[in-house]
Amino acid sequence: MSASPAFDEAFAARLDELLAWRRDVRRFRPEPLPEALVAHLLHLTDLSPSVGHSQPWRWVRVSDAEQRQAVRESFARCNAEALGDYEGEQAALYARLKLEGLREAPEQFAVFCDHATEQGHGLGRRSMPEMLDYSVVAAITQFWLAARARGVGVGWVSILEPEAVSAALGTPPEWKLIAWLCVGYPQEEHADPELVRHGWEVGRGRPSP
Amino acid sequence: MSASPAFDEAFAARLDELLAWRRDVRRFRPEPLPEALVAHLLHLTDLSPSVGHSQPWRWVRVSDAEQRQAVRESFARCNAEALGDYEGEQAALYARLKLEGLREAPEQFAVFCDHATEQGHGLGRRSMPEMLDYSVVAAITQFWLAARARGVGVGWVSILEPEAVSAALGTPPEWKLIAWLCVGYPQEEHADPELVRHGWEVGRGRPSP
């Protein structure tokens, strides 16, 4: 048995605040993050829970202008299709904010799940193979919170074609895209979700849940 | 723009400790959690990121002895199959610890993703529909950290047949099982993952990654 740290009530209360302020960020200031901070945040992801201790996350830091452009083009294609499903200004506004994140975020990461990893030897995912992907989502969630605790915002973009992202980056075919993350210092901060603030549910003619 | 809380370096350092001590727990003390704490932890999950603000997580607190027994039987079936893939004492030890969690944890939750939810109107998951499931994983990850900050341990069991769990609980067919969580005060705590401590990788004849 090891001695474990006690987390006091003050810390727990601050953690609750962090969870409330974790919100998805779309508008970023242009300055880059300190290199040591990026390294530290990525180091922390190795502490995330993973099925069978498989640690299947693969983080690709994307700085190349052409690669980023290819991803924005994929977003534009997906978004044009998606907008056909919606009406009104809210949808257009939301799409514009997302695109701004892809244009402006100083740091951008593609996060993959390595389906070819042998680490963990398949333990815990025979009856639920999707556990491998879930392990990557847990790592992204922890990255997000650790970043926010240092004033760094994260925006998760999913209006993308995974195969287009993989092609642009040249990643192995066994790597499944889980997320595209826009990362940087936020221009503004809110405790309420952007979609609630902009009336996404109400704007669709339904009461807000 | 709202005023946001600043999280100082001391908080960030404690958060790093929390991430390190978040480890999966399998051995629980029998006493139940305070009811207000359970309610608070579940309340916090509503702050989790979700695609299109869909909040698709459905938490089912399972106290019924027959339902729990059905889940242990599903575990036993899966585990018997899985053990055929492995050799040695490590696998048997690991399976025993998992089963102990299912027997002893005072609180147990089945966490589902509601694929029939209309909240969010499909936003952000047209090209990546798996985002809905990922939103539930993010909520579980935040629940896990919030619990650990209050000395509560969580163990995620995935050696289960999702359809058997759904049948035992009588959940709607549109609800997909994402996780079975064992929750309670841990008997002991470790900063290193259980599988590393028990030499899971080394025991398989490969160097530890």
CSV table of C-alpha atoms in Angstrom, one decimal:
chain,number,residue,atom,x,y,z
A,1,MET,CA,0.0,0.0,0.0
A,2,SER,CA,1.3,3.4,-0.8
A,3,ALA,CA,0.7,6.7,0.9
A,4,SER,CA,-1.7,8.7,-1.3
A,5,PRO,CA,-2.2,12.4,-1.4
A,6,ALA,CA,-5.3,13.7,0.3
A,7,PHE,CA,-7.2,16.2,-1.9
A,8,ASP,CA,-8.8,18.7,0.4
A,9,GLU,CA,-12.2,20.3,0.0
A,10,ALA,CA,-10.7,23.5,-1.4
A,11,PHE,CA,-9.1,21.6,-4.2
A,12,ALA,CA,-12.2,19.7,-4.9
A,13,ALA,CA,-14.2,22.9,-5.2
A,14,ARG,CA,-11.6,24.4,-7.6
A,15,LEU,CA,-11.8,21.2,-9.6
A,16,ASP,CA,-15.6,21.7,-9.9
A,17,GLU,CA,-14.9,25.2,-11.2
A,18,LEU,CA,-12.5,23.8,-13.7
A,19,LEU,CA,-15.1,21.4,-14.9
A,20,ALA,CA,-17.5,24.3,-15.3
A,21,TRP,CA,-15.0,26.4,-17.2
A,22,ARG,CA,-13.6,23.6,-19.4
A,23,ARG,CA,-15.8,24.8,-22.2
A,24,ASP,CA,-15.0,24.3,-25.9
A,25,VAL,CA,-13.0,27.3,-27.3
A,26,ARG,CA,-13.3,28.5,-30.9
A,27,ARG,CA,-11.6,31.9,-30.8
A,28,PHE,CA,-7.9,31.9,-30.1
A,29,ARG,CA,-5.3,34.5,-29.6
A,30,PRO,CA,-2.4,34.0,-32.1
A,31,GLU,CA,0.6,33.7,-29.8
A,32,PRO,CA,2.1,30.2,-29.5
A,33,LEU,CA,2.2,28.2,-26.3
A,34,PRO,CA,5.5,27.9,-24.5
A,35,GLU,CA,7.2,24.8,-25.8
A,36,ALA,CA,7.7,23.4,-22.3
A,37,LEU,CA,3.9,23.7,-21.6
A,38,VAL,CA,3.1,21.7,-24.7
A,39,ALA,CA,5.5,19.0,-23.7
A,40,HIS,CA,4.1,18.9,-20.2
A,41,LEU,CA,0.5,18.6,-21.4
A,42,LEU,CA,1.5,15.8,-23.8
A,43,HIS,CA,3.4,14.0,-21.0
A,44,LEU,CA,0.4,14.1,-18.7
A,45,THR,CA,-1.7,12.3,-21.3
A,46,ASP,CA,0.4,9.2,-20.6
A,47,LEU,CA,-1.3,9.1,-17.2
A,48,SER,CA,-4.7,8.6,-18.7
A,49,PRO,CA,-6.7,5.4,-18.2
A,50,SER,CA,-6.4,2.9,-21.0
A,51,VAL,CA,-7.9,-0.5,-21.5
A,52,GLY,CA,-5.3,-3.2,-20.6
A,53,HIS,CA,-2.8,-0.3,-20.2
A,54,SER,CA,-2.7,-0.2,-24.0
A,55,GLN,CA,-2.0,3.6,-24.2
A,56,PRO,CA,-3.2,3.6,-27.9
A,57,TRP,CA,-3.2,7.4,-28.3
A,58,ARG,CA,-1.0,8.9,-31.0
A,59,TRP,CA,-0.8,12.7,-31.0
A,60,VAL,CA,0.2,14.4,-34.2
A,61,ARG,CA,1.1,18.1,-33.9
A,62,VAL,CA,0.2,19.7,-37.1
A,63,SER,CA,2.1,22.9,-38.0
A,64,ASP,CA,2.4,22.5,-41.7
A,65,ALA,CA,0.4,25.1,-43.6
A,66,GLU,CA,-0.6,22.8,-46.5
A,67,GLN,CA,-1.8,20.1,-44.1
A,68,ARG,CA,-3.8,22.6,-42.2
A,69,GLN,CA,-5.3,23.9,-45.4
A,70,ALA,CA,-6.3,20.4,-46.4
A,71,VAL,CA,-8.1,20.0,-43.1
A,72,ARG,CA,-10.0,23.3,-43.5
A,73,GLU,CA,-11.1,22.1,-46.9
A,74,SER,CA,-12.4,18.9,-45.5
A,75,PHE,CA,-14.3,21.0,-42.9
A,76,ALA,CA,-15.8,23.2,-45.6
A,77,ARG,CA,-17.0,20.2,-47.5
A,78,CYS,CA,-18.6,18.6,-44.4
A,79,ASN,CA,-20.0,21.8,-43.3
A,80,ALA,CA,-21.7,22.6,-46.6
A,81,GLU,CA,-23.4,19.2,-46.4
A,82,ALA,CA,-24.4,19.7,-42.7
A,83,LEU,CA,-25.8,23.1,-43.2
A,84,GLY,CA,-28.4,21.7,-45.5
A,85,ASP,CA,-29.8,20.0,-42.4
A,86,TYR,CA,-30.4,23.2,-40.5
A,87,GLU,CA,-31.9,26.6,-40.9
A,88,GLY,CA,-31.3,30.0,-39.6
A,89,GLU,CA,-28.5,32.2,-38.4
A,90,GLN,CA,-27.4,30.0,-35.5
A,91,ALA,CA,-26.1,27.3,-37.8
A,92,ALA,CA,-24.1,29.7,-39.9
A,93,LEU,CA,-22.7,31.5,-36.9
A,94,TYR,CA,-21.7,28.2,-35.3
A,95,ALA,CA,-19.9,27.1,-38.5
A,96,ARG,CA,-18.1,30.3,-38.8
A,97,LEU,CA,-16.8,30.1,-35.3
A,98,LYS,CA,-15.6,26.6,-35.9
A,99,LEU,CA,-13.8,27.6,-39.0
A,100,GLU,CA,-12.1,30.5,-37.2
A,101,GLY,CA,-10.7,28.0,-34.7
A,102,LEU,CA,-9.2,26.0,-37.6
A,103,ARG,CA,-7.7,29.2,-39.1
A,104,GLU,CA,-6.4,30.8,-35.9
A,105,ALA,CA,-5.5,28.3,-33.3
A,106,PRO,CA,-1.7,28.4,-32.9
A,107,GLU,CA,-1.5,24.7,-32.0
A,108,GLN,CA,-3.5,22.0,-33.7
A,109,PHE,CA,-3.4,18.3,-33.0
A,110,ALA,CA,-4.8,15.3,-34.8
A,111,VAL,CA,-5.3,12.5,-32.2
A,112,PHE,CA,-5.5,9.0,-33.4
A,113,CYS,CA,-6.1,5.5,-32.0
A,114,ASP,CA,-3.5,3.0,-33.0
A,115,HIS,CA,-5.5,-0.1,-33.8
A,116,ALA,CA,-2.3,-2.1,-34.5
A,117,THR,CA,-0.8,-1.6,-31.1
A,118,GLU,CA,0.2,-4.8,-29.3
A,119,GLN,CA,0.6,-3.0,-26.0
A,120,GLY,CA,-2.0,-4.5,-23.6
A,121,HIS,CA,-2.4,-7.7,-25.6
A,122,GLY,CA,-6.1,-7.1,-26.2
A,123,LEU,CA,-6.9,-7.3,-22.5
A,124,GLY,CA,-10.3,-5.9,-21.7
A,125,ARG,CA,-11.5,-5.3,-25.2
A,126,ARG,CA,-12.5,-8.7,-26.5
A,127,SER,CA,-16.2,-8.2,-25.9
A,128,MET,CA,-16.0,-4.4,-26.2
A,129,PRO,CA,-13.4,-3.6,-28.9
A,130,GLU,CA,-14.4,0.0,-28.9
A,131,MET,CA,-12.6,0.3,-25.5
A,132,LEU,CA,-9.4,1.1,-27.4
A,133,ASP,CA,-11.0,4.2,-29.0
A,134,TYR,CA,-12.5,5.2,-25.7
A,135,SER,CA,-9.1,5.2,-24.1
A,136,VAL,CA,-8.0,7.9,-26.5
A,137,VAL,CA,-11.1,10.0,-25.7
A,138,ALA,CA,-10.2,9.7,-22.0
A,139,ALA,CA,-6.7,11.0,-22.7
A,140,ILE,CA,-8.1,13.9,-24.7
A,141,THR,CA,-10.5,14.8,-21.8
A,142,GLN,CA,-7.6,14.8,-19.4
A,143,PHE,CA,-5.5,16.9,-21.8
A,144,TRP,CA,-8.3,19.4,-22.0
A,145,LEU,CA,-8.7,19.8,-18.3
A,146,ALA,CA,-4.9,20.1,-17.7
A,147,ALA,CA,-4.7,22.7,-20.5
A,148,ARG,CA,-7.6,24.7,-19.1
A,149,ALA,CA,-6.0,24.7,-15.6
A,150,ARG,CA,-3.1,26.6,-17.3
A,151,GLY,CA,-5.4,29.1,-19.1
A,152,VAL,CA,-5.2,27.2,-22.4
A,153,GLY,CA,-8.3,26.6,-24.4
A,154,VAL,CA,-9.2,23.6,-26.4
A,155,GLY,CA,-11.8,23.2,-29.2
A,156,TRP,CA,-12.7,19.7,-30.5
A,157,VAL,CA,-13.6,19.8,-34.2
A,158,SER,CA,-15.5,16.8,-35.5
A,159,ILE,CA,-17.0,18.2,-38.7
A,160,LEU,CA,-14.3,16.5,-40.7
A,161,GLU,CA,-13.8,13.5,-43.0
A,162,PRO,CA,-11.4,11.2,-41.1
A,163,GLU,CA,-10.0,9.7,-44.3
A,164,ALA,CA,-9.2,13.2,-45.7
A,165,VAL,CA,-7.3,14.1,-42.5
A,166,SER,CA,-5.4,10.8,-42.5
A,167,ALA,CA,-4.5,11.3,-46.2
A,168,ALA,CA,-3.3,14.9,-45.6
A,169,LEU,CA,-1.1,13.8,-42.7
A,170,GLY,CA,0.1,10.5,-44.2
A,171,THR,CA,-0.6,8.5,-41.1
A,172,PRO,CA,-0.7,4.7,-41.1
A,173,PRO,CA,-3.9,3.1,-42.1
A,174,GLU,CA,-4.3,1.4,-38.7
A,175,TRP,CA,-4.5,4.8,-37.0
A,176,LYS,CA,-8.2,5.8,-36.6
A,177,LEU,CA,-8.8,9.6,-36.2
A,178,ILE,CA,-10.5,10.3,-32.9
A,179,ALA,CA,-10.3,14.1,-32.7
A,180,TRP,CA,-8.9,17.3,-34.2
A,181,LEU,CA,-8.0,19.7,-31.5
A,182,CYS,CA,-7.5,23.4,-31.8
A,183,VAL,CA,-5.4,24.7,-28.9
A,184,GLY,CA,-4.3,28.1,-27.7
A,185,TYR,CA,-5.1,31.0,-25.4
A,186,PRO,CA,-8.7,31.9,-25.7
A,187,GLN,CA,-9.9,35.3,-26.8
A,188,GLU,CA,-12.7,35.2,-24.4
A,189,GLU,CA,-14.1,32.8,-21.9
A,190,HIS,CA,-17.6,31.7,-20.9
A,191,ALA,CA,-18.9,29.3,-18.3
A,192,ASP,CA,-22.0,28.5,-20.4
A,193,PRO,CA,-21.7,26.3,-23.5
A,194,GLU,CA,-21.5,28.2,-26.8
A,195,LEU,CA,-24.5,26.4,-28.2
A,196,VAL,CA,-26.6,27.3,-25.2
A,197,ARG,CA,-25.5,30.9,-25.3
A,198,HIS,CA,-26.4,31.1,-29.0
A,199,GLY,CA,-29.8,29.4,-28.5
A,200,TRP,CA,-29.1,26.3,-30.5
A,201,GLU,CA,-31.9,24.3,-29.0
A,202,VAL,CA,-34.3,27.3,-28.7
A,203,GLY,CA,-33.5,28.4,-32.2
A,204,ARG,CA,-34.7,25.0,-33.4
A,205,GLY,CA,-38.1,25.7,-32.1
A,206,ARG,CA,-37.8,23.4,-29.1
A,207,PRO,CA,-37.6,24.3,-25.4
A,208,SER,CA,-34.0,24.2,-24.1
A,209,PRO,CA,-33.5,21.0,-22.2
B,1,MET,CA,-17.0,38.2,-22.2
B,2,SER,CA,-17.2,36.9,-18.7
B,3,ALA,CA,-14.7,37.1,-15.9
B,4,SER,CA,-13.1,33.7,-15.6
B,5,PRO,CA,-11.4,32.2,-12.6
B,6,ALA,CA,-7.6,32.0,-12.7
B,7,PHE,CA,-6.2,28.7,-11.8
B,8,ASP,CA,-2.9,29.2,-10.1
B,9,GLU,CA,0.2,27.1,-10.3
B,10,ALA,CA,-0.5,25.3,-7.0
B,11,PHE,CA,-3.9,24.2,-8.3
B,12,ALA,CA,-2.3,23.0,-11.6
B,13,ALA,CA,0.3,21.0,-9.7
B,14,ARG,CA,-2.4,19.3,-7.6
B,15,LEU,CA,-4.3,18.5,-10.7
B,16,ASP,CA,-1.3,16.8,-12.1
B,17,GLU,CA,-1.2,14.8,-8.9
B,18,LEU,CA,-4.8,13.9,-9.3
B,19,LEU,CA,-4.2,12.7,-12.9
B,20,ALA,CA,-1.4,10.5,-11.5
B,21,TRP,CA,-3.5,9.1,-8.7
B,22,ARG,CA,-6.7,8.6,-10.8
B,23,ARG,CA,-5.8,4.9,-11.2
B,24,ASP,CA,-8.4,2.2,-11.8
B,25,VAL,CA,-9.5,0.7,-8.5
B,26,ARG,CA,-10.6,-2.9,-8.1
B,27,ARG,CA,-10.7,-3.4,-4.3
B,28,PHE,CA,-13.3,-1.4,-2.4
B,29,ARG,CA,-14.3,-1.0,1.1
B,30,PRO,CA,-18.0,-1.9,1.7
B,31,GLU,CA,-19.4,1.3,3.2
B,32,PRO,CA,-21.7,3.2,0.9
B,33,LEU,CA,-21.0,6.7,-0.4
B,34,PRO,CA,-22.9,9.6,1.2
B,35,GLU,CA,-26.0,10.1,-0.9
B,36,ALA,CA,-25.2,13.8,-1.4
B,37,LEU,CA,-21.8,13.0,-2.8
B,38,VAL,CA,-23.3,10.6,-5.4
B,39,ALA,CA,-25.8,13.3,-6.4
B,40,HIS,CA,-23.0,15.9,-6.7
B,41,LEU,CA,-20.8,13.7,-8.8
B,42,LEU,CA,-23.7,12.9,-11.1
B,43,HIS,CA,-24.6,16.6,-11.3
B,44,LEU,CA,-21.0,17.4,-12.4
B,45,THR,CA,-21.2,15.0,-15.3
B,46,ASP,CA,-23.7,17.5,-16.9
B,47,LEU,CA,-20.8,19.9,-17.3
B,48,SER,CA,-18.9,17.4,-19.6
B,49,PRO,CA,-18.2,18.3,-23.2
B,50,SER,CA,-20.7,16.7,-25.6
B,51,VAL,CA,-21.0,16.9,-29.4
B,52,GLY,CA,-23.6,19.6,-30.4
B,53,HIS,CA,-24.4,19.9,-26.6
B,54,SER,CA,-26.2,16.6,-27.0
B,55,GLN,CA,-25.5,15.3,-23.4
B,56,PRO,CA,-26.3,11.7,-24.5
B,57,TRP,CA,-25.1,10.1,-21.2
B,58,ARG,CA,-27.6,8.0,-19.3
B,59,TRP,CA,-26.4,6.8,-15.9
B,60,VAL,CA,-28.1,3.8,-14.4
B,61,ARG,CA,-27.3,3.2,-10.7
B,62,VAL,CA,-27.6,-0.5,-10.2
B,63,SER,CA,-28.3,-1.7,-6.6
B,64,ASP,CA,-30.5,-4.7,-7.3
B,65,ALA,CA,-28.8,-8.0,-6.3
B,66,GLU,CA,-30.2,-10.0,-9.2
B,67,GLN,CA,-29.2,-7.4,-11.8
B,68,ARG,CA,-25.7,-7.3,-10.3
B,69,GLN,CA,-25.5,-11.1,-10.3
B,70,ALA,CA,-26.5,-11.2,-14.0
B,71,VAL,CA,-23.6,-8.8,-14.7
B,72,ARG,CA,-21.1,-10.9,-12.8
B,73,GLU,CA,-22.3,-13.9,-14.8
B,74,SER,CA,-21.6,-12.0,-18.0
B,75,PHE,CA,-18.2,-11.2,-16.7
B,76,ALA,CA,-17.5,-14.8,-15.9
B,77,ARG,CA,-18.5,-15.9,-19.4
B,78,CYS,CA,-16.4,-13.3,-21.1
B,79,ASN,CA,-13.5,-13.9,-18.8
B,80,ALA,CA,-13.4,-17.6,-19.4
B,81,GLU,CA,-13.1,-16.9,-23.1
B,82,ALA,CA,-10.5,-14.2,-22.6
B,83,LEU,CA,-8.3,-16.3,-20.4
B,84,GLY,CA,-7.8,-18.7,-23.2
B,85,ASP,CA,-5.8,-16.0,-24.9
B,86,TYR,CA,-3.4,-15.6,-22.1
B,87,GLU,CA,-1.1,-17.7,-19.9
B,88,GLY,CA,0.3,-17.5,-16.5
B,89,GLU,CA,-0.6,-16.2,-13.1
B,90,GLN,CA,-0.9,-12.6,-14.1
B,91,ALA,CA,-4.0,-13.2,-16.1
B,92,ALA,CA,-5.7,-15.1,-13.3
B,93,LEU,CA,-4.8,-12.5,-10.8
B,94,TYR,CA,-6.1,-9.7,-12.9
B,95,ALA,CA,-9.4,-11.5,-13.5
B,96,ARG,CA,-9.8,-12.1,-9.8
B,97,LEU,CA,-9.3,-8.5,-9.0
B,98,LYS,CA,-11.8,-7.4,-11.5
B,99,LEU,CA,-14.4,-9.9,-10.2
B,100,GLU,CA,-13.8,-8.6,-6.7
B,101,GLY,CA,-14.7,-5.2,-7.8
B,102,LEU,CA,-18.0,-6.4,-9.2
B,103,ARG,CA,-18.7,-8.2,-5.9
B,104,GLU,CA,-17.6,-5.6,-3.5
B,105,ALA,CA,-18.1,-2.1,-4.9
B,106,PRO,CA,-20.9,-0.5,-2.9
B,107,GLU,CA,-22.0,1.7,-5.9
B,108,GLN,CA,-22.2,0.4,-9.5
B,109,PHE,CA,-23.3,2.3,-12.5
B,110,ALA,CA,-24.0,1.2,-16.1
B,111,VAL,CA,-23.4,4.2,-18.3
B,112,PHE,CA,-25.1,4.3,-21.7
B,113,CYS,CA,-25.2,6.5,-24.8
B,114,ASP,CA,-28.7,7.4,-25.9
B,115,HIS,CA,-28.6,7.0,-29.7
B,116,ALA,CA,-32.2,8.2,-30.0
B,117,THR,CA,-31.6,11.6,-28.3
B,118,GLU,CA,-32.7,14.5,-30.4
B,119,GLN,CA,-30.8,17.0,-28.2
B,120,GLY,CA,-28.1,18.6,-30.4
B,121,HIS,CA,-29.9,17.8,-33.6
B,122,GLY,CA,-27.0,15.8,-35.0
B,123,LEU,CA,-24.7,18.8,-35.0
B,124,GLY,CA,-21.0,17.8,-35.3
B,125,ARG,CA,-21.6,14.1,-35.8
B,126,ARG,CA,-22.7,13.7,-39.4
B,127,SER,CA,-19.2,12.7,-40.7
B,128,MET,CA,-18.1,11.2,-37.3
B,129,PRO,CA,-21.2,9.6,-35.7
B,130,GLU,CA,-19.1,8.0,-33.1
B,131,MET,CA,-18.8,11.5,-31.5
B,132,LEU,CA,-22.0,10.7,-29.5
B,133,ASP,CA,-20.3,7.7,-27.8
B,134,TYR,CA,-17.2,9.7,-27.2
B,135,SER,CA,-19.2,12.4,-25.4
B,136,VAL,CA,-20.2,9.7,-22.9
B,137,VAL,CA,-16.6,8.7,-22.4
B,138,ALA,CA,-15.6,12.3,-21.7
B,139,ALA,CA,-18.3,12.4,-19.0
B,140,ILE,CA,-17.1,9.2,-17.4
B,141,THR,CA,-13.5,10.6,-17.4
B,142,GLN,CA,-14.7,13.7,-15.6
B,143,PHE,CA,-16.8,11.7,-13.1
B,144,TRP,CA,-13.7,9.6,-12.4
B,145,LEU,CA,-11.5,12.6,-11.6
B,146,ALA,CA,-14.1,14.4,-9.6
B,147,ALA,CA,-14.7,11.2,-7.6
B,148,ARG,CA,-11.0,10.7,-7.0
B,149,ALA,CA,-10.6,14.3,-5.7
B,150,ARG,CA,-13.0,13.2,-3.0
B,151,GLY,CA,-11.2,10.0,-2.1
B,152,VAL,CA,-13.6,7.8,-4.1
B,153,GLY,CA,-12.2,5.2,-6.4
B,154,VAL,CA,-13.6,4.1,-9.8
B,155,GLY,CA,-13.0,0.9,-11.7
B,156,TRP,CA,-14.1,0.5,-15.3
B,157,VAL,CA,-15.1,-3.0,-16.2
B,158,SER,CA,-15.3,-3.8,-19.9
B,159,ILE,CA,-15.0,-7.6,-19.8
B,160,LEU,CA,-18.8,-7.8,-20.3
B,161,GLU,CA,-21.4,-8.6,-23.0
B,162,PRO,CA,-23.2,-5.3,-23.6
B,163,GLU,CA,-26.4,-7.1,-24.7
B,164,ALA,CA,-26.4,-9.1,-21.5
B,165,VAL,CA,-26.1,-6.0,-19.4
B,166,SER,CA,-28.9,-4.2,-21.3
B,167,ALA,CA,-31.1,-7.3,-21.0
B,168,ALA,CA,-30.5,-7.5,-17.2
B,169,LEU,CA,-31.3,-3.8,-16.7
B,170,GLY,CA,-34.2,-3.6,-19.3
B,171,THR,CA,-32.8,-0.5,-20.9
B,172,PRO,CA,-34.2,0.8,-24.2
B,173,PRO,CA,-32.6,-0.7,-27.3
B,174,GLU,CA,-31.3,2.7,-28.5
B,175,TRP,CA,-29.1,2.9,-25.4
B,176,LYS,CA,-25.6,1.6,-26.1
B,177,LEU,CA,-23.6,0.4,-23.1
B,178,ILE,CA,-20.4,2.4,-22.9
B,179,ALA,CA,-19.1,1.4,-19.4
B,180,TRP,CA,-19.7,-0.5,-16.2
B,181,LEU,CA,-18.3,1.4,-13.3
B,182,CYS,CA,-17.5,0.1,-9.8
B,183,VAL,CA,-17.4,2.9,-7.4
B,184,GLY,CA,-16.5,3.2,-3.7
B,185,TYR,CA,-13.7,4.0,-1.2
B,186,PRO,CA,-10.6,2.1,-2.2
B,187,GLN,CA,-9.0,-0.5,0.1
B,188,GLU,CA,-5.6,0.7,-1.1
B,189,GLU,CA,-4.1,3.2,-3.5
B,190,HIS,CA,-1.3,3.2,-5.9
B,191,ALA,CA,0.2,5.7,-8.2
B,192,ASP,CA,1.3,3.1,-10.7
B,193,PRO,CA,-1.1,1.2,-12.9
B,194,GLU,CA,-2.1,-2.2,-11.6
B,195,LEU,CA,-1.0,-3.9,-14.9
B,196,VAL,CA,2.4,-2.3,-14.7
B,197,ARG,CA,2.7,-3.3,-11.0
B,198,HIS,CA,1.8,-6.9,-11.8
B,199,GLY,CA,4.2,-7.0,-14.8
B,200,TRP,CA,1.5,-7.5,-17.4
B,201,GLU,CA,3.8,-6.6,-20.3
B,202,VAL,CA,6.9,-8.2,-18.8
B,203,GLY,CA,5.0,-11.4,-18.0
B,204,ARG,CA,4.0,-11.7,-21.6
B,205,GLY,CA,7.7,-12.0,-22.6
B,206,ARG,CA,8.0,-8.5,-24.0
B,207,PRO,CA,9.9,-5.6,-22.7
B,208,SER,CA,7.8,-3.1,-20.8
B,209,PRO,CA,7.0,-0.2,-23.1
